[in-house]
mmCIF file of C-alpha atoms and ligand atoms in Angstrom:
data_model
loop_
_atom_site.group_PDB
_atom_site.id
_atom_site.type_symbol
_atom_site.label_atom_id
_atom_site.label_comp_id
_atom_site.label_asym_id
_atom_site.label_seq_id
_atom_site.Cartn_x
_atom_site.Cartn_y
_atom_site.Cartn_z
ATOM 1 C CA MET L 1 -83.146 -114.682 38.000
ATOM 2 C CA ARG L 2 -82.951 -117.801 40.247
ATOM 3 C CA GLY L 3 -84.685 -120.847 38.826
ATOM 4 C CA GLN L 4 -87.850 -119.366 37.547
ATOM 5 C CA THR L 5 -87.898 -116.456 40.083
ATOM 6 C CA VAL L 6 -87.161 -112.934 38.914
ATOM 7 C CA LEU L 7 -85.005 -111.487 41.713
ATOM 8 C CA SER L 8 -85.072 -107.926 40.117
ATOM 9 C CA LEU L 9 -86.121 -106.239 37.021
ATOM 10 C CA VAL L 10 -84.945 -102.807 35.901
ATOM 11 C CA THR L 11 -86.611 -101.458 32.797
ATOM 12 C CA LEU L 12 -85.652 -98.084 31.442
ATOM 13 C CA SER L 13 -88.121 -96.858 28.791
ATOM 14 C CA GLN L 14 -86.957 -94.658 26.043
ATOM 15 C CA ILE L 15 -90.435 -93.744 24.973
ATOM 16 C CA LYS L 16 -90.241 -90.211 26.132
ATOM 17 C CA ILE L 17 -87.001 -89.274 24.212
ATOM 18 C CA HIS L 18 -88.317 -90.748 20.911
ATOM 19 C CA GLN L 19 -91.881 -89.365 21.315
ATOM 20 C CA PRO L 20 -91.186 -85.926 19.745
ATOM 21 C CA PHE L 21 -90.051 -87.793 16.623
ATOM 22 C CA GLY L 22 -93.207 -89.936 16.326
ATOM 23 C CA GLY L 23 -91.033 -93.153 16.310
ATOM 24 C CA VAL L 24 -87.673 -94.699 17.414
ATOM 25 C CA VAL L 25 -84.646 -92.889 16.175
ATOM 26 C CA PRO L 26 -81.946 -95.422 15.977
ATOM 27 C CA GLU L 27 -78.941 -93.167 16.628
ATOM 28 C CA ILE L 28 -80.605 -91.677 19.729
ATOM 29 C CA ALA L 29 -81.626 -95.254 20.806
ATOM 30 C CA SER L 30 -78.118 -96.447 20.853
ATOM 31 C CA ARG L 31 -76.508 -93.364 22.423
ATOM 32 C CA SER L 32 -79.120 -93.546 25.208
ATOM 33 C CA HIS L 33 -78.330 -97.358 25.688
ATOM 34 C CA LEU L 34 -74.737 -96.443 26.042
ATOM 35 C CA GLU L 35 -75.439 -93.654 28.447
ATOM 36 C CA TRP L 36 -77.687 -95.798 30.847
ATOM 37 C CA MET L 37 -76.404 -99.437 30.357
ATOM 38 C CA ASN L 38 -74.149 -99.479 33.415
ATOM 39 C CA THR L 39 -76.628 -97.752 35.802
ATOM 40 C CA VAL L 40 -79.385 -100.341 34.786
ATOM 41 C CA LEU L 41 -77.098 -103.346 34.848
ATOM 42 C CA PHE L 42 -75.694 -102.398 38.508
ATOM 43 C CA GLN L 43 -79.139 -101.360 39.746
ATOM 44 C CA ALA L 44 -80.508 -104.809 38.683
ATOM 45 C CA LEU L 45 -77.666 -106.626 40.540
ATOM 46 C CA ALA L 46 -78.088 -104.390 43.609
ATOM 47 C CA ASP L 47 -81.872 -104.997 43.732
ATOM 48 C CA ALA L 48 -81.350 -108.773 43.519
ATOM 49 C CA HIS L 49 -78.563 -108.653 46.332
ATOM 50 C CA VAL L 50 -76.366 -110.578 43.880
ATOM 51 C CA GLU L 51 -72.665 -109.936 43.310
ATOM 52 C CA PRO L 52 -71.442 -110.389 39.691
ATOM 53 C CA GLN L 53 -69.039 -113.166 40.821
ATOM 54 C CA ASN L 54 -72.058 -115.296 41.976
ATOM 55 C CA LEU L 55 -73.720 -115.183 38.491
ATOM 56 C CA ASP L 56 -73.928 -118.497 36.656
ATOM 57 C CA GLY L 57 -73.952 -116.742 33.262
ATOM 58 C CA ILE L 58 -74.827 -113.519 31.428
ATOM 59 C CA ALA L 59 -77.748 -113.690 28.967
ATOM 60 C CA VAL L 60 -77.940 -111.024 26.257
ATOM 61 C CA THR L 61 -80.157 -110.336 23.387
ATOM 62 C CA CYS L 62 -78.076 -110.644 20.195
ATOM 63 C CA GLY L 63 -80.890 -109.802 17.737
ATOM 64 C CA PRO L 64 -83.102 -109.115 15.938
ATOM 65 C CA GLY L 65 -83.271 -105.293 16.457
ATOM 66 C CA LEU L 66 -81.515 -102.117 15.865
ATOM 67 C CA VAL L 67 -77.893 -103.054 15.529
ATOM 68 C CA GLY L 68 -76.389 -100.105 17.333
ATOM 69 C CA ALA L 69 -78.514 -100.741 20.394
ATOM 70 C CA LEU L 70 -77.939 -104.482 20.358
ATOM 71 C CA LEU L 71 -74.182 -103.844 20.087
ATOM 72 C CA VAL L 72 -74.333 -101.801 23.474
ATOM 73 C CA GLY L 73 -75.918 -104.823 25.279
ATOM 74 C CA VAL L 74 -73.730 -107.448 23.603
ATOM 75 C CA SER L 75 -70.439 -105.405 24.463
ATOM 76 C CA ALA L 76 -71.635 -104.836 28.161
ATOM 77 C CA ALA L 77 -72.327 -108.524 28.528
ATOM 78 C CA LYS L 78 -68.988 -109.458 27.139
ATOM 79 C CA ALA L 79 -67.220 -106.994 29.374
ATOM 80 C CA LEU L 80 -68.904 -108.127 32.450
ATOM 81 C CA ALA L 81 -68.337 -111.849 31.544
ATOM 82 C CA TYR L 82 -64.799 -111.107 30.725
ATOM 83 C CA ALA L 83 -64.018 -109.282 33.948
ATOM 84 C CA TYR L 84 -65.671 -112.052 36.221
ATOM 85 C CA LYS L 85 -64.829 -115.011 33.804
ATOM 86 C CA LYS L 86 -68.499 -115.978 33.323
ATOM 87 C CA PRO L 87 -70.109 -117.637 30.238
ATOM 88 C CA VAL L 88 -72.259 -115.580 27.834
ATOM 89 C CA ILE L 89 -75.615 -116.877 26.601
ATOM 90 C CA PRO L 90 -76.787 -115.429 23.339
ATOM 91 C CA VAL L 91 -80.495 -115.103 23.186
ATOM 92 C CA HIS L 92 -82.872 -114.362 20.173
ATOM 93 C CA HIS L 93 -85.273 -111.532 21.044
ATOM 94 C CA LEU L 94 -88.397 -113.552 20.085
ATOM 95 C CA GLU L 95 -87.199 -116.430 22.220
ATOM 96 C CA GLY L 96 -87.567 -114.179 25.075
ATOM 97 C CA HIS L 97 -91.153 -113.141 24.271
ATOM 98 C CA ALA L 98 -91.889 -116.805 23.696
ATOM 99 C CA VAL L 99 -91.050 -117.786 27.228
ATOM 100 C CA SER L 100 -92.431 -114.739 28.968
ATOM 101 C CA PRO L 101 -95.714 -116.455 30.106
ATOM 102 C CA VAL L 102 -93.594 -118.864 32.287
ATOM 103 C CA LEU L 103 -92.426 -115.806 34.293
ATOM 104 C CA ASP L 104 -95.887 -115.808 35.883
ATOM 105 C CA THR L 105 -95.248 -118.668 38.381
ATOM 106 C CA THR L 106 -99.081 -119.148 38.709
ATOM 107 C CA THR L 107 -99.229 -120.241 35.026
ATOM 108 C CA PRO L 108 -99.904 -123.989 34.802
ATOM 109 C CA SER L 109 -97.680 -125.980 32.467
ATOM 110 C CA PRO L 110 -99.291 -125.576 28.992
ATOM 111 C CA GLU L 111 -101.043 -128.446 27.242
ATOM 112 C CA LEU L 112 -99.105 -129.374 24.083
ATOM 113 C CA PRO L 113 -99.073 -128.810 21.203
ATOM 114 C CA GLN L 114 -99.422 -125.078 22.099
ATOM 115 C CA CYS L 115 -99.989 -122.339 19.578
ATOM 116 C CA LEU L 116 -97.549 -119.508 20.336
ATOM 117 C CA ALA L 117 -98.740 -116.127 18.993
ATOM 118 C CA ILE L 118 -95.820 -113.490 19.036
ATOM 119 C CA VAL L 119 -97.454 -110.131 18.407
ATOM 120 C CA SER L 120 -95.086 -107.261 18.921
ATOM 121 C CA GLY L 121 -94.064 -104.010 17.312
ATOM 122 C CA GLY L 122 -91.642 -105.755 14.919
ATOM 123 C CA HIS L 123 -93.176 -109.343 14.548
ATOM 124 C CA THR L 124 -96.434 -111.049 13.962
ATOM 125 C CA GLN L 125 -95.723 -114.750 13.913
ATOM 126 C CA LEU L 126 -97.459 -117.980 14.946
ATOM 127 C CA LEU L 127 -95.509 -120.994 16.118
ATOM 128 C CA ILE L 128 -96.390 -124.458 17.209
ATOM 129 C CA ASP L 129 -94.665 -125.648 20.372
ATOM 130 C CA ARG L 130 -94.801 -129.562 20.695
ATOM 131 C CA THR L 131 -92.112 -129.779 23.488
ATOM 132 C CA GLY L 132 -91.983 -126.799 25.955
ATOM 133 C CA PRO L 133 -89.219 -124.398 26.140
ATOM 134 C CA ALA L 134 -86.786 -126.679 28.051
ATOM 135 C CA GLN L 135 -86.461 -128.923 25.076
ATOM 136 C CA TRP L 136 -86.420 -126.263 22.327
ATOM 137 C CA ALA L 137 -83.814 -127.092 19.590
ATOM 138 C CA PRO L 138 -81.552 -124.276 18.322
ATOM 139 C CA ASP L 139 -83.823 -123.911 15.276
ATOM 140 C CA PHE L 140 -87.076 -123.887 17.148
ATOM 141 C CA LEU L 141 -88.094 -120.436 15.879
ATOM 142 C CA TRP L 142 -87.400 -121.304 12.327
ATOM 143 C CA ALA L 143 -88.634 -124.945 12.244
ATOM 144 C CA ASN L 144 -91.977 -124.275 14.012
ATOM 145 C CA THR L 145 -93.216 -121.116 12.449
ATOM 146 C CA VAL L 146 -96.627 -121.681 10.696
ATOM 147 C CA ALA L 147 -97.693 -118.214 9.814
ATOM 148 C CA ARG L 148 -96.212 -114.627 9.744
ATOM 149 C CA SER L 149 -97.070 -111.253 8.599
ATOM 150 C CA ARG L 150 -96.245 -110.669 4.879
ATOM 151 C CA ASP L 151 -95.824 -106.965 5.628
ATOM 152 C CA ASP L 152 -96.295 -104.691 8.665
ATOM 153 C CA ALA L 153 -96.419 -106.361 12.084
ATOM 154 C CA ALA L 154 -99.678 -105.921 14.201
ATOM 155 C CA GLY L 155 -97.935 -103.548 16.671
ATOM 156 C CA GLU L 156 -96.621 -101.484 13.656
ATOM 157 C CA ALA L 157 -100.265 -101.308 12.284
ATOM 158 C CA PHE L 158 -101.401 -100.051 15.695
ATOM 159 C CA ASP L 159 -98.551 -97.485 15.831
ATOM 160 C CA LYS L 160 -98.974 -96.211 12.226
ATOM 161 C CA SER L 161 -102.791 -95.963 12.568
ATOM 162 C CA ALA L 162 -102.442 -94.086 15.924
ATOM 163 C CA LYS L 163 -99.939 -91.638 14.399
ATOM 164 C CA LEU L 164 -102.418 -90.898 11.595
ATOM 165 C CA LEU L 165 -105.073 -90.285 14.307
ATOM 166 C CA GLY L 166 -102.734 -87.879 15.951
ATOM 167 C CA PHE L 167 -102.037 -90.008 19.107
ATOM 168 C CA PRO L 168 -98.512 -90.113 20.500
ATOM 169 C CA TYR L 169 -95.934 -92.878 19.925
ATOM 170 C CA PRO L 170 -96.249 -95.719 20.668
ATOM 171 C CA GLY L 171 -99.889 -95.757 19.846
ATOM 172 C CA GLY L 172 -101.023 -99.273 20.602
ATOM 173 C CA ALA L 173 -101.918 -98.491 24.253
ATOM 174 C CA TRP L 174 -103.563 -95.191 23.079
ATOM 175 C CA ILE L 175 -105.841 -96.890 20.532
ATOM 176 C CA ASP L 176 -106.620 -99.569 23.179
ATOM 177 C CA ARG L 177 -107.819 -96.734 25.559
ATOM 178 C CA LYS L 178 -109.544 -94.444 23.083
ATOM 179 C CA ALA L 179 -111.430 -97.443 21.443
ATOM 180 C CA ARG L 180 -113.275 -98.052 24.678
ATOM 181 C CA GLU L 181 -115.207 -94.789 24.015
ATOM 182 C CA GLY L 182 -115.698 -95.529 20.185
ATOM 183 C CA ASN L 183 -117.993 -97.697 17.917
ATOM 184 C CA PRO L 184 -115.982 -100.512 16.463
ATOM 185 C CA ARG L 185 -118.445 -100.827 13.525
ATOM 186 C CA ALA L 186 -118.343 -96.993 12.655
ATOM 187 C CA PHE L 187 -115.900 -97.428 9.835
ATOM 188 C CA SER L 188 -115.560 -100.492 7.616
ATOM 189 C CA LEU L 189 -111.819 -101.271 7.184
ATOM 190 C CA PRO L 190 -110.129 -103.944 5.066
ATOM 191 C CA ARG L 191 -109.229 -107.356 6.362
ATOM 192 C CA PRO L 192 -106.926 -108.813 3.732
ATOM 193 C CA LEU L 193 -106.093 -112.515 3.088
ATOM 194 C CA PRO L 194 -109.400 -113.985 4.413
ATOM 195 C CA GLU L 195 -108.646 -117.330 2.531
ATOM 196 C CA LYS L 196 -108.386 -120.384 4.779
ATOM 197 C CA SER L 197 -105.688 -121.787 2.677
ATOM 198 C CA ILE L 198 -103.515 -118.787 3.569
ATOM 199 C CA PRO L 199 -102.094 -118.932 7.160
ATOM 200 C CA ASP L 200 -100.219 -115.541 6.939
ATOM 201 C CA PHE L 201 -101.315 -112.118 8.005
ATOM 202 C CA SER L 202 -101.272 -108.797 6.163
ATOM 203 C CA PHE L 203 -101.678 -105.455 7.860
ATOM 204 C CA SER L 204 -100.196 -102.862 5.666
ATOM 205 C CA GLY L 205 -103.463 -102.117 3.729
ATOM 206 C CA LEU L 206 -104.869 -100.854 6.943
ATOM 207 C CA LYS L 207 -102.683 -97.712 7.149
ATOM 208 C CA THR L 208 -103.564 -96.815 3.678
ATOM 209 C CA ALA L 209 -107.394 -97.111 4.619
ATOM 210 C CA ILE L 210 -107.030 -95.110 7.776
ATOM 211 C CA SER L 211 -104.920 -92.434 6.023
ATOM 212 C CA LEU L 212 -107.745 -92.088 3.370
ATOM 213 C CA GLU L 213 -110.580 -91.846 6.031
ATOM 214 C CA VAL L 214 -108.401 -89.269 8.000
ATOM 215 C CA GLN L 215 -107.983 -87.181 4.827
ATOM 216 C CA LYS L 216 -111.632 -87.333 4.033
ATOM 217 C CA LEU L 217 -112.621 -86.406 7.582
ATOM 218 C CA GLN L 218 -110.114 -83.508 7.593
ATOM 219 C CA GLU L 219 -111.332 -82.115 4.400
ATOM 220 C CA ALA L 220 -114.941 -82.278 5.830
ATOM 221 C CA ARG L 221 -113.624 -80.747 9.117
ATOM 222 C CA ALA L 222 -115.223 -83.642 10.851
ATOM 223 C CA LEU L 223 -112.237 -85.232 12.688
ATOM 224 C CA ASN L 224 -113.427 -84.635 16.186
ATOM 225 C CA PRO L 225 -112.513 -86.710 19.434
ATOM 226 C CA ALA L 226 -115.661 -88.680 19.101
ATOM 227 C CA VAL L 227 -114.922 -89.554 15.437
ATOM 228 C CA ALA L 228 -111.230 -90.381 16.366
ATOM 229 C CA ALA L 229 -112.521 -92.745 18.994
ATOM 230 C CA ASP L 230 -114.708 -94.466 16.377
ATOM 231 C CA LEU L 231 -111.742 -94.895 14.052
ATOM 232 C CA ALA L 232 -109.621 -96.174 16.960
ATOM 233 C CA ALA L 233 -112.287 -98.729 17.788
ATOM 234 C CA SER L 234 -112.659 -99.642 14.040
ATOM 235 C CA VAL L 235 -108.989 -100.139 13.427
ATOM 236 C CA GLN L 236 -108.421 -102.184 16.636
ATOM 237 C CA GLU L 237 -111.463 -104.334 15.692
ATOM 238 C CA ALA L 238 -109.945 -104.831 12.275
ATOM 239 C CA ILE L 239 -106.418 -105.791 13.817
ATOM 240 C CA VAL L 240 -107.930 -108.078 16.289
ATOM 241 C CA ASP L 241 -110.291 -109.720 13.768
ATOM 242 C CA MET L 242 -107.436 -110.534 11.514
ATOM 243 C CA LEU L 243 -105.265 -111.900 14.436
ATOM 244 C CA MET L 244 -108.116 -114.081 15.653
ATOM 245 C CA ARG L 245 -108.984 -115.391 12.257
ATOM 246 C CA LYS L 246 -105.378 -116.653 11.661
ATOM 247 C CA ILE L 247 -104.928 -117.811 15.172
ATOM 248 C CA ARG L 248 -108.250 -119.913 15.024
ATOM 249 C CA LEU L 249 -106.823 -121.420 11.762
ATOM 250 C CA ALA L 250 -103.552 -122.464 13.038
ATOM 251 C CA VAL L 251 -105.076 -123.921 16.298
ATOM 252 C CA ALA L 252 -107.472 -126.035 14.217
ATOM 253 C CA ASN L 253 -104.900 -126.874 11.483
ATOM 254 C CA HIS L 254 -102.291 -128.033 14.188
ATOM 255 C CA GLU L 255 -104.858 -129.471 16.748
ATOM 256 C CA CYS L 256 -103.423 -127.078 19.430
ATOM 257 C CA ARG L 257 -104.613 -127.809 23.059
ATOM 258 C CA SER L 258 -103.614 -124.378 24.393
ATOM 259 C CA LEU L 259 -102.460 -120.917 23.234
ATOM 260 C CA ALA L 260 -99.844 -118.372 24.539
ATOM 261 C CA LEU L 261 -100.114 -114.878 23.386
ATOM 262 C CA VAL L 262 -96.919 -112.769 23.917
ATOM 263 C CA GLY L 263 -95.231 -109.423 22.801
ATOM 264 C CA GLY L 264 -96.316 -105.825 23.335
ATOM 265 C CA VAL L 265 -99.664 -106.282 21.653
ATOM 266 C CA ALA L 266 -100.611 -109.045 24.093
ATOM 267 C CA ALA L 267 -101.335 -106.140 26.343
ATOM 268 C CA ASN L 268 -104.312 -105.222 24.150
ATOM 269 C CA SER L 269 -107.542 -105.558 26.215
ATOM 270 C CA ARG L 270 -109.943 -106.269 23.210
ATOM 271 C CA LEU L 271 -107.588 -109.150 21.887
ATOM 272 C CA ARG L 272 -107.307 -110.546 25.427
ATOM 273 C CA SER L 273 -111.179 -110.813 25.806
ATOM 274 C CA GLU L 274 -111.522 -112.316 22.314
ATOM 275 C CA LEU L 275 -109.076 -115.050 23.018
ATOM 276 C CA GLN L 276 -111.481 -116.385 25.707
ATOM 277 C CA THR L 277 -113.772 -117.444 22.763
ATOM 278 C CA LEU L 278 -111.201 -119.946 21.510
ATOM 279 C CA GLY L 279 -112.356 -122.612 23.991
ATOM 280 C CA ILE L 280 -108.726 -123.813 24.850
ATOM 281 C CA PRO L 281 -106.553 -122.584 27.785
ATOM 282 C CA VAL L 282 -104.855 -119.290 27.132
ATOM 283 C CA SER L 283 -101.487 -118.195 28.721
ATOM 284 C CA LEU L 284 -100.701 -114.508 28.862
ATOM 285 C CA PRO L 285 -97.561 -112.819 30.317
ATOM 286 C CA LEU L 286 -98.137 -110.430 33.264
ATOM 287 C CA PRO L 287 -98.427 -106.826 31.869
ATOM 288 C CA GLU L 288 -94.785 -106.090 32.892
ATOM 289 C CA TYR L 289 -93.516 -108.971 30.683
ATOM 290 C CA CYS L 290 -95.531 -108.153 27.621
ATOM 291 C CA THR L 291 -93.494 -105.341 26.234
ATOM 292 C CA ASP L 292 -89.682 -105.745 26.065
ATOM 293 C CA ASN L 293 -87.985 -106.676 29.368
ATOM 294 C CA ALA L 294 -84.855 -108.282 30.512
ATOM 295 C CA ALA L 295 -86.618 -111.004 32.609
ATOM 296 C CA MET L 296 -87.697 -112.728 29.565
ATOM 297 C CA ILE L 297 -84.103 -112.779 28.117
ATOM 298 C CA ALA L 298 -82.793 -114.097 31.473
ATOM 299 C CA LEU L 299 -85.376 -116.925 31.408
ATOM 300 C CA ALA L 300 -84.841 -117.893 27.718
ATOM 301 C CA GLY L 301 -81.018 -117.751 28.661
ATOM 302 C CA ARG L 302 -81.541 -120.139 31.536
ATOM 303 C CA TYR L 303 -83.207 -122.711 29.286
ATOM 304 C CA ARG L 304 -80.329 -122.433 26.836
ATOM 305 C CA PHE L 305 -77.891 -122.633 29.757
ATOM 306 C CA GLU L 306 -79.389 -125.825 31.050
ATOM 307 C CA GLN L 307 -78.975 -127.310 27.514
ATOM 308 C CA GLY L 308 -75.378 -126.301 27.398
ATOM 309 C CA ARG L 309 -76.015 -123.720 24.793
ATOM 310 C CA PHE L 310 -73.655 -120.983 25.980
ATOM 311 C CA LEU L 311 -70.168 -119.573 25.023
ATOM 312 C CA LYS L 312 -67.554 -120.182 27.635
ATOM 313 C CA PHE L 313 -64.809 -117.647 28.816
ATOM 314 C CA PRO L 314 -62.984 -116.497 26.565
ATOM 315 C CA GLU L 315 -64.830 -117.957 23.402
ATOM 316 C CA PHE L 316 -67.516 -115.337 23.670
ATOM 317 C CA VAL L 317 -65.186 -112.509 22.546
ATOM 318 C CA SER L 318 -66.156 -112.934 18.928
ATOM 319 C CA LEU L 319 -69.899 -112.776 19.700
ATOM 320 C CA ASN L 320 -71.664 -110.109 17.599
ATOM 321 C CA ALA L 321 -75.105 -108.471 17.329
ATOM 322 C CA VAL L 322 -77.111 -109.475 14.313
ATOM 323 C CA ALA L 323 -79.909 -107.066 13.056
ATOM 324 C CA TYR L 324 -81.885 -109.798 11.190
ATOM 325 C CA PRO L 325 -80.704 -113.341 12.264
ATOM 326 C CA LYS L 326 -81.433 -115.719 9.519
ATOM 327 C CA GLY L 327 -80.761 -118.855 11.606
ATOM 328 C CA PRO L 328 -79.971 -119.977 15.249
ATOM 329 C CA LEU L 329 -77.873 -117.671 17.372
HETATM 330 O O1 LIG N 401 -92.712 -106.315 22.277
HETATM 331 P P1 LIG N 401 -92.638 -104.798 22.201
HETATM 332 O O2 LIG N 401 -92.313 -104.212 23.485
HETATM 333 O O3 LIG N 401 -91.565 -104.406 21.310
HETATM 334 C C1 LIG N 401 -91.051 -105.212 20.104
HETATM 335 O O4 LIG N 401 -90.214 -106.092 20.359
HETATM 336 O O5 LIG N 401 -91.580 -104.763 19.060
HETATM 337 O O6 LIG N 401 -93.983 -104.309 21.513
HETATM 338 C C2 LIG N 401 -94.204 -102.999 21.302
HETATM 339 C C3 LIG N 401 -95.522 -102.789 20.519
HETATM 340 C C4 LIG N 401 -95.810 -101.465 20.078
HETATM 341 O O7 LIG N 401 -96.172 -101.459 18.649
HETATM 342 C C5 LIG N 401 -96.929 -100.937 20.902
HETATM 343 O O8 LIG N 401 -97.867 -100.006 20.219
HETATM 344 C C6 LIG N 401 -97.648 -102.393 21.143
HETATM 345 O O9 LIG N 401 -96.657 -103.238 21.378
HETATM 346 N N1 LIG N 401 -98.595 -102.266 22.295
HETATM 347 C C7 LIG N 401 -99.962 -102.323 22.136
HETATM 348 C C8 LIG N 401 -100.496 -102.179 23.363
HETATM 349 N N2 LIG N 401 -99.389 -102.061 24.286
HETATM 350 C C9 LIG N 401 -98.327 -102.040 23.495
HETATM 351 N N3 LIG N 401 -100.713 -102.626 21.042
HETATM 352 C C10 LIG N 401 -102.096 -102.800 21.328
HETATM 353 N N4 LIG N 401 -102.660 -102.553 22.481
HETATM 354 C C11 LIG N 401 -101.898 -102.316 23.668
HETATM 355 N N5 LIG N 401 -102.449 -102.130 24.814
HETATM 356 ZN ZN1 LIG N 402 -90.006 -107.202 21.687
#
């Protein structure tokens, strides 16, 4: 990354190796990280035509996530930084998602305050950004969260429902596609926490509801592709409805003048079209920056670097991966 420009982006997806298990297997994930880390790292440098000695710093995700996989990244970053005497910039995974719309250089500067909706496989969280990322304080993610899921994340709800419908992992994109052939009102599914006094989300009831519907349909031998499409459309409608309801509430309560939707679920076509009804400008990352990628971590790292929030050589040697960071990294 130079300024805001992505010089290269190499993404190695592990989806295929986890697919037979219906979800991520942590040990396989870390082993695969270890196997591919150097290849991906040096490919990214080669594609950018940048020598390691010319880097200003090395940004790395320290958490949250699977600790084994995180450790591989943190160790690689430390090794490279040690060899070339470069600073290391620890980055929180969600901070990467949060800055991802900025990677689209055609996105205008947002009107503040902006409601930032992080909807991924592991997180569903609404934040209010009053400053823009260049001025974010170290505790930005903690101090500005106004809503979160009390149980499953929205992406997890998509994935678990998809699994029950027999779609491969990760199911979000499958549901998105199948839903186009189905009727979103075919099944009546729960929408918990409807109260306006509650800013939070809850998605875990959905998998129980889908599981019961699937069981009933299987017993009646009625689970055919058309019915599966109706269920996919209905579950997507329920998730989008719940997301939109709490997003509207946060926008109204905090007088937001714009919205950014980030994370894997930001790729969902139904959610994207519903956002247009909000009546405020909406920023969305380009599709390649919705799901996990290194460009968003590099940009979050650049903001931190400019604020002087990095670890100099050799003080980064004690840097560690954190599965569930409870405070600033
Ligand atoms: O942000 P991400 O790549 O990884 C995490 O940090 O969790 O998000 C992955 C999640 C998965 O749950 C996946 O099913 C979901 O994003 N996802 C989608 C779509 N594309 C990916 N969910 C709904 N519709 C999509 N089109
Ligand atoms: Zn993510």
